[in-house]
XYZ file of N, CA and C in Angstrom:
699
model
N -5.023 22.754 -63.812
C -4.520 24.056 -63.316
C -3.002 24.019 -63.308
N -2.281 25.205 -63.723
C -0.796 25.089 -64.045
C -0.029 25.651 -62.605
N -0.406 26.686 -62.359
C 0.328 26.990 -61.153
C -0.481 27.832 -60.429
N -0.352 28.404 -58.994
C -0.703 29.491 -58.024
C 0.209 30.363 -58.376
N 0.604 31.015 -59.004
C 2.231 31.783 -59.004
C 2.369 33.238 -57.470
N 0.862 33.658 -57.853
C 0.724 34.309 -56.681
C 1.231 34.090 -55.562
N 1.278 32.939 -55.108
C 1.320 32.381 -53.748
C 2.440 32.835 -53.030
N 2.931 33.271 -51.771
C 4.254 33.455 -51.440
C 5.105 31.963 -51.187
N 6.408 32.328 -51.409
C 7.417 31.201 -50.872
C 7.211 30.494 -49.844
N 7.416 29.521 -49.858
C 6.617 28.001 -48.528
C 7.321 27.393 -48.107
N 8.949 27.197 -47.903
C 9.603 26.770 -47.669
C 9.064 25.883 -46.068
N 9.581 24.334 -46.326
C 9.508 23.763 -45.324
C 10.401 22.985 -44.868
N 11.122 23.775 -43.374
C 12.558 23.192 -43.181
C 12.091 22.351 -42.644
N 12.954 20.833 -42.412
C 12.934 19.533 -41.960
C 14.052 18.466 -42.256
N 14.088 17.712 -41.590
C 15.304 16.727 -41.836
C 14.832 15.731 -42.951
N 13.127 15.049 -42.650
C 12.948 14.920 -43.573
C 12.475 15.295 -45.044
N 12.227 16.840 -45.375
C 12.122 17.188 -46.840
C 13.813 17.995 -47.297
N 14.535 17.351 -46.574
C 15.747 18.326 -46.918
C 16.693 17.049 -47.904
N 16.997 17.796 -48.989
C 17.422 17.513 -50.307
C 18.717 16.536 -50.599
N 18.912 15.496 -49.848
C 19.573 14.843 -49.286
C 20.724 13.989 -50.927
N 21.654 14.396 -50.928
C 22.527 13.814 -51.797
C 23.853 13.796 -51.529
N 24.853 12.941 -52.652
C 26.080 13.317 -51.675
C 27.109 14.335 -51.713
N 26.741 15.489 -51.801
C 27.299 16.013 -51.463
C 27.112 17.263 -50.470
N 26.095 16.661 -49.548
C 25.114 17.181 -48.196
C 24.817 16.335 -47.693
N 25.183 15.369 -47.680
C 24.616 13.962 -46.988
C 25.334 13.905 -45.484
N 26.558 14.344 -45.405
C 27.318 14.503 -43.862
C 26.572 15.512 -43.554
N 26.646 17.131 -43.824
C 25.957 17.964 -43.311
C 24.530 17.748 -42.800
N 23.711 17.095 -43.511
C 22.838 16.540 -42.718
C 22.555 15.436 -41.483
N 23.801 14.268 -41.790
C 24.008 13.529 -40.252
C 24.544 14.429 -39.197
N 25.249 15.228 -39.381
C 26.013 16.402 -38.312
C 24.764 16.871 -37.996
N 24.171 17.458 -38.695
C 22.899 17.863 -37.979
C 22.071 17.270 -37.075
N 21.597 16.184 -37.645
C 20.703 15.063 -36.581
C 21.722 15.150 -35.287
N 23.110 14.703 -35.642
C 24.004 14.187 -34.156
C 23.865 15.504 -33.619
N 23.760 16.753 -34.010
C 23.733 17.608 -32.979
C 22.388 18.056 -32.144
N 21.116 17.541 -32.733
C 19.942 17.571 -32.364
C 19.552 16.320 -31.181
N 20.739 15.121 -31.272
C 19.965 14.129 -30.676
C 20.243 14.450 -29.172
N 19.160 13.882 -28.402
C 19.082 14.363 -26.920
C 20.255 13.329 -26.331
N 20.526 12.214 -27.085
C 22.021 11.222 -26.247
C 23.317 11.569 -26.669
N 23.368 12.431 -27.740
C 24.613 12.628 -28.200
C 25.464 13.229 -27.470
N 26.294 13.337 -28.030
C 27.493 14.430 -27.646
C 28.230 15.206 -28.450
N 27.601 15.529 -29.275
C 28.409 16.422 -30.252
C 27.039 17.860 -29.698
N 27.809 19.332 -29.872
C 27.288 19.745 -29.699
C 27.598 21.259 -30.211
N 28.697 21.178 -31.696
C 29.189 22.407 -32.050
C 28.889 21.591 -33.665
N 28.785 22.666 -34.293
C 28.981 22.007 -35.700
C 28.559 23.300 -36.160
N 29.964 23.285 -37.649
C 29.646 24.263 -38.630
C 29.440 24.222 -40.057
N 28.423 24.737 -40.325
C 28.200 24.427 -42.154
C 28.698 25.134 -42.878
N 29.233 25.047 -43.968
C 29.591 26.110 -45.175
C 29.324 25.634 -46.644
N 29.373 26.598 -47.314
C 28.984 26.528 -48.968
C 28.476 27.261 -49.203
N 27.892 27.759 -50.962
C 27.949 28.713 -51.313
C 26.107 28.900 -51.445
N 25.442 30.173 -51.559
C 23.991 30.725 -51.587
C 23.565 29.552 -52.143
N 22.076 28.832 -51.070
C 20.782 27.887 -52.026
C 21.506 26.863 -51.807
N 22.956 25.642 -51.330
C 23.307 25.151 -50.743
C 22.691 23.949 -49.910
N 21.988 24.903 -49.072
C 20.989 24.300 -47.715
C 21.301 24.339 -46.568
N 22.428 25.180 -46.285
C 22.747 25.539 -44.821
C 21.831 26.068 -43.857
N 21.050 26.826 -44.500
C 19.732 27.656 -43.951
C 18.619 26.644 -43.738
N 18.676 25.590 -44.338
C 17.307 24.710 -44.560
C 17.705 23.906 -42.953
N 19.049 23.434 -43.159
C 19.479 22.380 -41.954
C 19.370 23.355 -40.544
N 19.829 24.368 -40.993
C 19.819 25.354 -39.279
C 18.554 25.674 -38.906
N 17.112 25.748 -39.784
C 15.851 25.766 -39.676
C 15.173 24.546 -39.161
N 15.946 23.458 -39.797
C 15.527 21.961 -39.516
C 15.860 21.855 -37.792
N 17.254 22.336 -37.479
C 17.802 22.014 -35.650
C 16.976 22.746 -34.766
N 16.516 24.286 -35.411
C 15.739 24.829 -34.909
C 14.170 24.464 -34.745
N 14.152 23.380 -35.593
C 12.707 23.180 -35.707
C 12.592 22.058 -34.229
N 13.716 21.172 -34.894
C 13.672 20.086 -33.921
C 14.035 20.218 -32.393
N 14.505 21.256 -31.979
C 15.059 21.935 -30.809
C 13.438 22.435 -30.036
N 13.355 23.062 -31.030
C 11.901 24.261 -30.580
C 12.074 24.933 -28.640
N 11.307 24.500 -27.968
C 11.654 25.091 -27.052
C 11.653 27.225 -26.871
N 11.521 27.675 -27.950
C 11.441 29.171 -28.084
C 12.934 29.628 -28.987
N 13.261 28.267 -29.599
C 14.685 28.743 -29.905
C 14.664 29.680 -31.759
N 15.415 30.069 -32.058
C 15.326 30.348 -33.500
C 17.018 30.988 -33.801
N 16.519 31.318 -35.077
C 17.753 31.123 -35.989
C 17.773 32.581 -36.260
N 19.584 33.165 -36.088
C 19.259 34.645 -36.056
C 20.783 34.772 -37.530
N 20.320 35.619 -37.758
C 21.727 35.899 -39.339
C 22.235 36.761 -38.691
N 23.547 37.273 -38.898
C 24.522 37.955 -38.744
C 24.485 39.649 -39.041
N 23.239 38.859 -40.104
C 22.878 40.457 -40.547
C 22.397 41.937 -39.897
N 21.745 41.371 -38.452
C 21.196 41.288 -37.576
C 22.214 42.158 -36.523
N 23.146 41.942 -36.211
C 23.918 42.357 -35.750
C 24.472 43.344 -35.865
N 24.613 44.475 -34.906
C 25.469 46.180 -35.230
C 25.472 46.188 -33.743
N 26.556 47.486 -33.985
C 26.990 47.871 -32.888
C 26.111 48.387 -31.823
N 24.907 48.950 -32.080
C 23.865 49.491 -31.593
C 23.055 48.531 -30.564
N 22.794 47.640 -31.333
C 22.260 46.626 -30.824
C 22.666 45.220 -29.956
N 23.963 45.178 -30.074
C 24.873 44.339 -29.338
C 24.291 44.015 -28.345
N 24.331 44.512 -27.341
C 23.947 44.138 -25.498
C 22.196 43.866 -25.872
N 21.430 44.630 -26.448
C 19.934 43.526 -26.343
C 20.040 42.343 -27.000
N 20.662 42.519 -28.313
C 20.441 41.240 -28.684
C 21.201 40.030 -27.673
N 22.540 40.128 -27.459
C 23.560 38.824 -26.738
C 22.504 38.645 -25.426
N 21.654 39.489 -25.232
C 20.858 39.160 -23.721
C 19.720 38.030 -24.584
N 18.947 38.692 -25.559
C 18.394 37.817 -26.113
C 18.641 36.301 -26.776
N 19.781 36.347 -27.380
C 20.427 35.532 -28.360
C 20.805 34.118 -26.506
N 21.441 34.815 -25.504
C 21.958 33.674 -24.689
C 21.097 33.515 -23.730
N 19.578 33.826 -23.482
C 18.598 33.178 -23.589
C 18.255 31.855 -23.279
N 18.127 31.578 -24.952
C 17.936 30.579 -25.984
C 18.476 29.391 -25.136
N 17.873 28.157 -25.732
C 18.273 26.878 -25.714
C 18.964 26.876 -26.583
N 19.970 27.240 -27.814
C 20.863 26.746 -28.619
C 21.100 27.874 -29.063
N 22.144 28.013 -29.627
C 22.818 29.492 -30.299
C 22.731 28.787 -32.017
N 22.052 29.727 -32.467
C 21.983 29.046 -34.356
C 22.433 30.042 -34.702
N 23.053 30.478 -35.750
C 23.708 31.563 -36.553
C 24.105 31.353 -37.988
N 22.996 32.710 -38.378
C 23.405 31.750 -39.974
C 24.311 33.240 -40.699
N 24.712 33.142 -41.719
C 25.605 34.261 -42.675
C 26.532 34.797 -42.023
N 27.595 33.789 -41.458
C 28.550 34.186 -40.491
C 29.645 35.348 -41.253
N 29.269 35.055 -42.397
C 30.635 36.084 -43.152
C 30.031 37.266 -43.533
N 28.557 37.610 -43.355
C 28.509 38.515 -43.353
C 27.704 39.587 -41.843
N 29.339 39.073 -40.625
C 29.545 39.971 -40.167
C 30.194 41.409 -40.235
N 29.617 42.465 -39.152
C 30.745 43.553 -39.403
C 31.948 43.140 -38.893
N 33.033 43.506 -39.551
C 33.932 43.593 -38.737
C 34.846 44.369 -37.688
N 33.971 44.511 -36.864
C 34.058 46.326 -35.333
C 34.405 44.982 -34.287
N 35.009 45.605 -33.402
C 35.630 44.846 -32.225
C 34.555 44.382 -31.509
N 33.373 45.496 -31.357
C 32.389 45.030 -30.491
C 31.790 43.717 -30.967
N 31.365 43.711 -31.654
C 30.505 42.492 -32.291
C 31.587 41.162 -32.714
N 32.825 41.578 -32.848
C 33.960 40.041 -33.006
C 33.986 39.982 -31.078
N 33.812 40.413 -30.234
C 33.846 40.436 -28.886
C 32.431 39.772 -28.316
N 31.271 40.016 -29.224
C 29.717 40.027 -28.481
C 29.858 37.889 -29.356
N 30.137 37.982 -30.497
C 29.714 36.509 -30.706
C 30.812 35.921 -30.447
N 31.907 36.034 -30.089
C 32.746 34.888 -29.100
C 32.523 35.243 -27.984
N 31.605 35.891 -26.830
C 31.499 35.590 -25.610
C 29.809 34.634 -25.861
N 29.272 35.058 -26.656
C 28.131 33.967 -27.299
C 28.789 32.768 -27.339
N 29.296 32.361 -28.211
C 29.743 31.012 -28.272
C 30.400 30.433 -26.973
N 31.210 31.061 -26.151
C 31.702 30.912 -25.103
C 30.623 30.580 -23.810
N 29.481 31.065 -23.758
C 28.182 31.028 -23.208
C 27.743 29.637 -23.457
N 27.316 29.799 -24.424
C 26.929 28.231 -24.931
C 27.591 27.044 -24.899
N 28.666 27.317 -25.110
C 29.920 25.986 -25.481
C 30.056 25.290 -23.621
N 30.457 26.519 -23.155
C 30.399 26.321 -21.832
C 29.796 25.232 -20.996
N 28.095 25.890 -21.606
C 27.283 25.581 -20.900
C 27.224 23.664 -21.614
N 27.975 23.222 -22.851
C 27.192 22.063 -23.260
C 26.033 22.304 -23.681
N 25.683 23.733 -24.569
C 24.351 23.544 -25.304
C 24.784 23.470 -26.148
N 23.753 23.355 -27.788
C 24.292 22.901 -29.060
C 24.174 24.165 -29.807
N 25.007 24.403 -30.236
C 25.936 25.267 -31.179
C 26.016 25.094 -32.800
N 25.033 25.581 -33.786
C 25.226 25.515 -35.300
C 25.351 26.783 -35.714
N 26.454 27.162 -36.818
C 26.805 28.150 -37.154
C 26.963 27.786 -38.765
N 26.531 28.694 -39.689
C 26.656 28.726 -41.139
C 27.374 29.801 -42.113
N 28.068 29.551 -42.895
C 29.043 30.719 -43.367
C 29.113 30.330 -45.198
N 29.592 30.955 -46.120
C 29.556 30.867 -47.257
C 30.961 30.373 -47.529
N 31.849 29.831 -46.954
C 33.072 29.581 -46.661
C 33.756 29.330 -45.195
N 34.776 28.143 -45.399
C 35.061 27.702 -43.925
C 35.810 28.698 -43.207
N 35.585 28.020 -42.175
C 36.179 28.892 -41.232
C 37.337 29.504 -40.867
N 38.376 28.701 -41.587
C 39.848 29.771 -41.470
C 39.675 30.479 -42.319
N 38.607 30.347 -43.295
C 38.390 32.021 -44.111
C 37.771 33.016 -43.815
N 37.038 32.969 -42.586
C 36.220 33.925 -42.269
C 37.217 34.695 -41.578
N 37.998 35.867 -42.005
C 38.612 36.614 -41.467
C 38.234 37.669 -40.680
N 36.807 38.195 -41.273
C 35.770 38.736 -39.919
C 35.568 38.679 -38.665
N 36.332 37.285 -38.486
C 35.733 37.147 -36.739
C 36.961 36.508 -36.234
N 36.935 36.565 -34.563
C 37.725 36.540 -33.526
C 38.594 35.303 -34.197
N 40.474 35.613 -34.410
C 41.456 34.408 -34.060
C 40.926 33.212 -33.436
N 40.558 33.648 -32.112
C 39.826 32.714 -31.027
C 38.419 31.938 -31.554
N 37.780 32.694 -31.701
C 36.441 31.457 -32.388
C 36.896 30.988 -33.582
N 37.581 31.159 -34.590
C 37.831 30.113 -35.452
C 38.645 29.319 -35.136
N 39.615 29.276 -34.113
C 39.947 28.513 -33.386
C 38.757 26.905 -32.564
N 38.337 27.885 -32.041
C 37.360 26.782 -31.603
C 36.433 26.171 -32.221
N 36.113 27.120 -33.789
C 35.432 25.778 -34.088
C 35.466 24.981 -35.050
N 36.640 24.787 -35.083
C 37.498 23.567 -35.946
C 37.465 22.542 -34.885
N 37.419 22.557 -33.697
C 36.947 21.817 -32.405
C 36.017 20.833 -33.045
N 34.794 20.855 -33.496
C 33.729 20.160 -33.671
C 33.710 19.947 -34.993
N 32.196 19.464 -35.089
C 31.887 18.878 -36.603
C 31.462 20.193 -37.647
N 32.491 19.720 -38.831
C 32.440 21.208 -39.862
C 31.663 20.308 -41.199
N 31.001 20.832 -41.724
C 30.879 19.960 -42.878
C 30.422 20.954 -44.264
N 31.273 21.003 -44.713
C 31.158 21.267 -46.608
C 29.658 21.042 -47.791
N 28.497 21.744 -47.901
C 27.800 21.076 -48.628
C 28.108 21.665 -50.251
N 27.833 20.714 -51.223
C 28.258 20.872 -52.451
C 27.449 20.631 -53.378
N 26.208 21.312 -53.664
C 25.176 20.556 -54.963
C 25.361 20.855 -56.419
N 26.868 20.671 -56.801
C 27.070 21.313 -57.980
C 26.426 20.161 -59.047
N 26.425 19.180 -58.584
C 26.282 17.792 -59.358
C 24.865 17.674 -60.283
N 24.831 17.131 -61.231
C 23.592 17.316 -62.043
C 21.786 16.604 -61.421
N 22.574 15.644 -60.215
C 21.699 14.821 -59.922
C 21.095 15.848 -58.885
N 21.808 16.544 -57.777
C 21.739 16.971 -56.468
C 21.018 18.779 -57.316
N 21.544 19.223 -58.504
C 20.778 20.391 -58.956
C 19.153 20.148 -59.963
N 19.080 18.919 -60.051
C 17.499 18.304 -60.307
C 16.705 18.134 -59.232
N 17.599 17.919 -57.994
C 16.373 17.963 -56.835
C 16.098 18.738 -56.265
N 17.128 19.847 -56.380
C 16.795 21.695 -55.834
C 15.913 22.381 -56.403
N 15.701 21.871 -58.098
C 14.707 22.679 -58.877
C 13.859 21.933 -58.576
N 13.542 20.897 -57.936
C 12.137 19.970 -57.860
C 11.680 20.839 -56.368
N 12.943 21.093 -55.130
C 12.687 21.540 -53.797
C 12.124 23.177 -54.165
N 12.720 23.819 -55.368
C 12.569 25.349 -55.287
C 10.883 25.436 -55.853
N 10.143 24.437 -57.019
C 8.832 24.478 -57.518
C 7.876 24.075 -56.317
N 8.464 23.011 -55.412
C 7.688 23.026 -54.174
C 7.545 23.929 -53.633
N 8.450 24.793 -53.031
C 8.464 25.913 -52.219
C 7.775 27.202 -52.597
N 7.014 26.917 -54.296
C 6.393 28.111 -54.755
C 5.168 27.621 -55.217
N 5.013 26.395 -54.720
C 3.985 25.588 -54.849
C 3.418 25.830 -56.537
N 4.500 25.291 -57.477
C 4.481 25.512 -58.966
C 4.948 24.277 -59.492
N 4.132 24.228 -60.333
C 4.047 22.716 -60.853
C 5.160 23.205 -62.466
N 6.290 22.452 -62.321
C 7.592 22.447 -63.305
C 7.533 21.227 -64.054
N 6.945 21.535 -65.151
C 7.157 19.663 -66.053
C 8.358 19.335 -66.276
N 8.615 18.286 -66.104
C 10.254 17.595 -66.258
C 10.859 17.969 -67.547
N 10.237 18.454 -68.788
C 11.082 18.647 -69.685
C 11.802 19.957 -69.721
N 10.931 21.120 -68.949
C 11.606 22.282 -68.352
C 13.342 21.978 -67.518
N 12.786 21.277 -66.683
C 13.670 21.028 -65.854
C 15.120 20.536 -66.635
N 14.772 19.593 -67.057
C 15.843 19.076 -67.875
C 16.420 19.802 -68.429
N 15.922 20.611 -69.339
C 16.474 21.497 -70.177
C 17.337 22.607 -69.728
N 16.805 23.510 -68.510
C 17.293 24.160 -67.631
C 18.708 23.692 -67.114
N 18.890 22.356 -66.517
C 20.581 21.840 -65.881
C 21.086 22.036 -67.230
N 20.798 21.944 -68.392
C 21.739 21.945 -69.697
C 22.135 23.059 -70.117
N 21.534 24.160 -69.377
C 21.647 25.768 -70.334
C 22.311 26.750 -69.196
N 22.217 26.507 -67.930
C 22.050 27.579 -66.423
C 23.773 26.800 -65.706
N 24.208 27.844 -65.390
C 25.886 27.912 -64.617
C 25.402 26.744 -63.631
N 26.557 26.097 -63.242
C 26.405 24.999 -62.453
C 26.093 25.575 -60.768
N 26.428 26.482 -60.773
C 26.559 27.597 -59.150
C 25.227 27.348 -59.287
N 24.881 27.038 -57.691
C 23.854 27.176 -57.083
C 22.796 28.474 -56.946
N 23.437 29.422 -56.866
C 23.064 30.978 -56.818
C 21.880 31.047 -58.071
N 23.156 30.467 -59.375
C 22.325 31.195 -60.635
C 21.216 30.150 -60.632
N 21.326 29.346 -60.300
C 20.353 27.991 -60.357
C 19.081 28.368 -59.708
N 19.127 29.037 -58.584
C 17.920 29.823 -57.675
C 17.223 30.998 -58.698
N 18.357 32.189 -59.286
C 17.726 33.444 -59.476
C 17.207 32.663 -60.946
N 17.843 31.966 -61.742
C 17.012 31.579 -63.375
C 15.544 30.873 -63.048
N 15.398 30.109 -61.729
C 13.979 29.764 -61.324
C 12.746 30.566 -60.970
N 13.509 31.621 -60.446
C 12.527 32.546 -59.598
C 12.197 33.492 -61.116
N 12.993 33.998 -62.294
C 13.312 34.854 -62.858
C 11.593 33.830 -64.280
N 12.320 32.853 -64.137
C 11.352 31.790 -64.998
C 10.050 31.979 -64.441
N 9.804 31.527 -62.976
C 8.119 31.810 -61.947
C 7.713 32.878 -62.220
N 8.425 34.239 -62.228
C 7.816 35.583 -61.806
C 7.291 35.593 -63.798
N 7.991 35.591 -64.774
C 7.923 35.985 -66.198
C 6.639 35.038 -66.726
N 6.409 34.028 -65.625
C 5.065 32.599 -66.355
C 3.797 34.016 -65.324
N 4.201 34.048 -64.192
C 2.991 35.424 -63.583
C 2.436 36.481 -64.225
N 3.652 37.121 -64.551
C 3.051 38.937 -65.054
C 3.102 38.552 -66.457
N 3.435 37.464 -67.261
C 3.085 37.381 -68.802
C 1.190 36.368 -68.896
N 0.928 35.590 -67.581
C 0.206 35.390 -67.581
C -0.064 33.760 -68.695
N 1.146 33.083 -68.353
C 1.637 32.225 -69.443
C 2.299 30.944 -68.402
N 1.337 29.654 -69.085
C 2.255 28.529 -68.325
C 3.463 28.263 -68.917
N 4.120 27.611 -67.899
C 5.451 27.101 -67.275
C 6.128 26.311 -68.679
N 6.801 26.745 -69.889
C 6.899 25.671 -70.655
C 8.253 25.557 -71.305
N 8.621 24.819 -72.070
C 9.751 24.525 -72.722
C 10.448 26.169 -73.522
N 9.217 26.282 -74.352
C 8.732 27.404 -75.114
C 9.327 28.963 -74.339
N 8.543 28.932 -73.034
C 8.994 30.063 -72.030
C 10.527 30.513 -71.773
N 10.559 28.935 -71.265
C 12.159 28.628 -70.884
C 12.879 29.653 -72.006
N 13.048 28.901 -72.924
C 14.154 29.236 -74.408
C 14.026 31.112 -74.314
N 12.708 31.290 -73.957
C 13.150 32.589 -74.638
C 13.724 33.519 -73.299
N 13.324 32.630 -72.288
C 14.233 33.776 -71.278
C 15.295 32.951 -71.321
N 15.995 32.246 -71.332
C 17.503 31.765 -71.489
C 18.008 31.463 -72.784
N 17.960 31.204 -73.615
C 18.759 31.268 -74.780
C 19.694 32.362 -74.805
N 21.074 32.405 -75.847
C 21.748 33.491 -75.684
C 21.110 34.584 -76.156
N 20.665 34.850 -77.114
C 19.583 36.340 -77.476
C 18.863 36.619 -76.469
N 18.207 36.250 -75.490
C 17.485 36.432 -74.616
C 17.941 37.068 -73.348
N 19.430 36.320 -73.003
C 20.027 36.618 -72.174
C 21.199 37.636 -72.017
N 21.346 37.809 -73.196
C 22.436 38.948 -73.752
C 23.639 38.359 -73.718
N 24.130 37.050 -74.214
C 25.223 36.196 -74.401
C 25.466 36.419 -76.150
């Protein structure tokens, strides 16, 4: 049997199935140190660009936290909603926040997540925040919180590398529970932009075209949705 293609996305966050190379290898100890019950670290921020794994590690703290806690995006956030959510959001055993840059930028909400962080920090609970870029670039939000959180542990993840983008396409066929023969794979790091982004949408674009053509996963497939004729190069 070649694949389920049907199946929905399965993603399983964890410290241990998370895609560990070096250039995520700190972002993932920052993580553990901020999960462990003796530590003392208790702020830490991730950045890098879409498919990364910032989302995987803030799912992983959340997992390991549990307690009723979860992971809320930025996206999430408007003016409307401000005062239920910060009642909801400080709650929580840990403040997680992921797509920090794509906040609005309205006073209320640069006002609602630095008295959040201020809540938390306060209190000595643990604090992970994720952004597509560090933090003196996030010009979206409060002087004051990027201030503070250069305070703690920031860490950079980077899977541009050929080794660290063979194990994302091995993590992305898991997650669609689709069986990818290695010569696909291979072939794919040789033809697809080194960016992580395009590395995600040429996988999903490859899964969905083996579904509705009704056609396994093959070398053959590959070429004709990526080659330049194919692709309009």
């Amino acid at each position: 049997m070649q694949q389920a293609l049907d199946l929905p996305v399965i993603p399983r966050y964890s410290f241990e199935n998370f895609v560990c190379c070096d250039g995520n290898a700190t972002a993932l100890a920052f993580a553990r140190q901020l999960t462990d019950p003796n530590g003392h670290e208790k702020l830490l921020v991730l950045y890098g660009p879409t498919g990364c794994g910032k989302s995987h590690l803030l799912h992983a703290i959340q997992q390991t936290i549990g307690c009723g806690s979860r992971v809320a995006s930025c996206k999430e956030f408007t003016d409307g909603n401000s005062i239920s959510l910060f009642a909801e959001l400080s709650s929580l055993p840990a403040l997680l926040v992921d797509d920090l840059q794509l906040l609005t930028d309205t006073p209320v909400l640069r006002q609602m997540l630095w008295e959040l962080f201020n809540h938390f920090h306060s209190a000595g609970l643990p604090v992970a925040l994720a952004a597509n870029r560090a933090p003196r670039e996030l010009t979206n939000l409060d002087d004051h919180l990027i201030s503070r959180l250069l305070w703690g542990l920031v860490a950079q993840l980077d899977v541009s590398d050929d080794s660290s983008r063979r194990m994302l396409i091995a993590k992305l066929a898991a997650d669609r529970q689709v069986l990818l023969p290695d010569d696909v794979a291979a072939w794919l790091l040789t033809v697809l932009p080194r960016d992580v982004g395009a590395l995600v949408s040429a996988c999903n674009r490859l899964y969905r075209a083996a579904l509705e053509q009704q056609r396994k996963i093959s070398l053959r497939l590959a070429r004709e949705l990526f080659t330049p004729s194919a692709t309009g190069g």
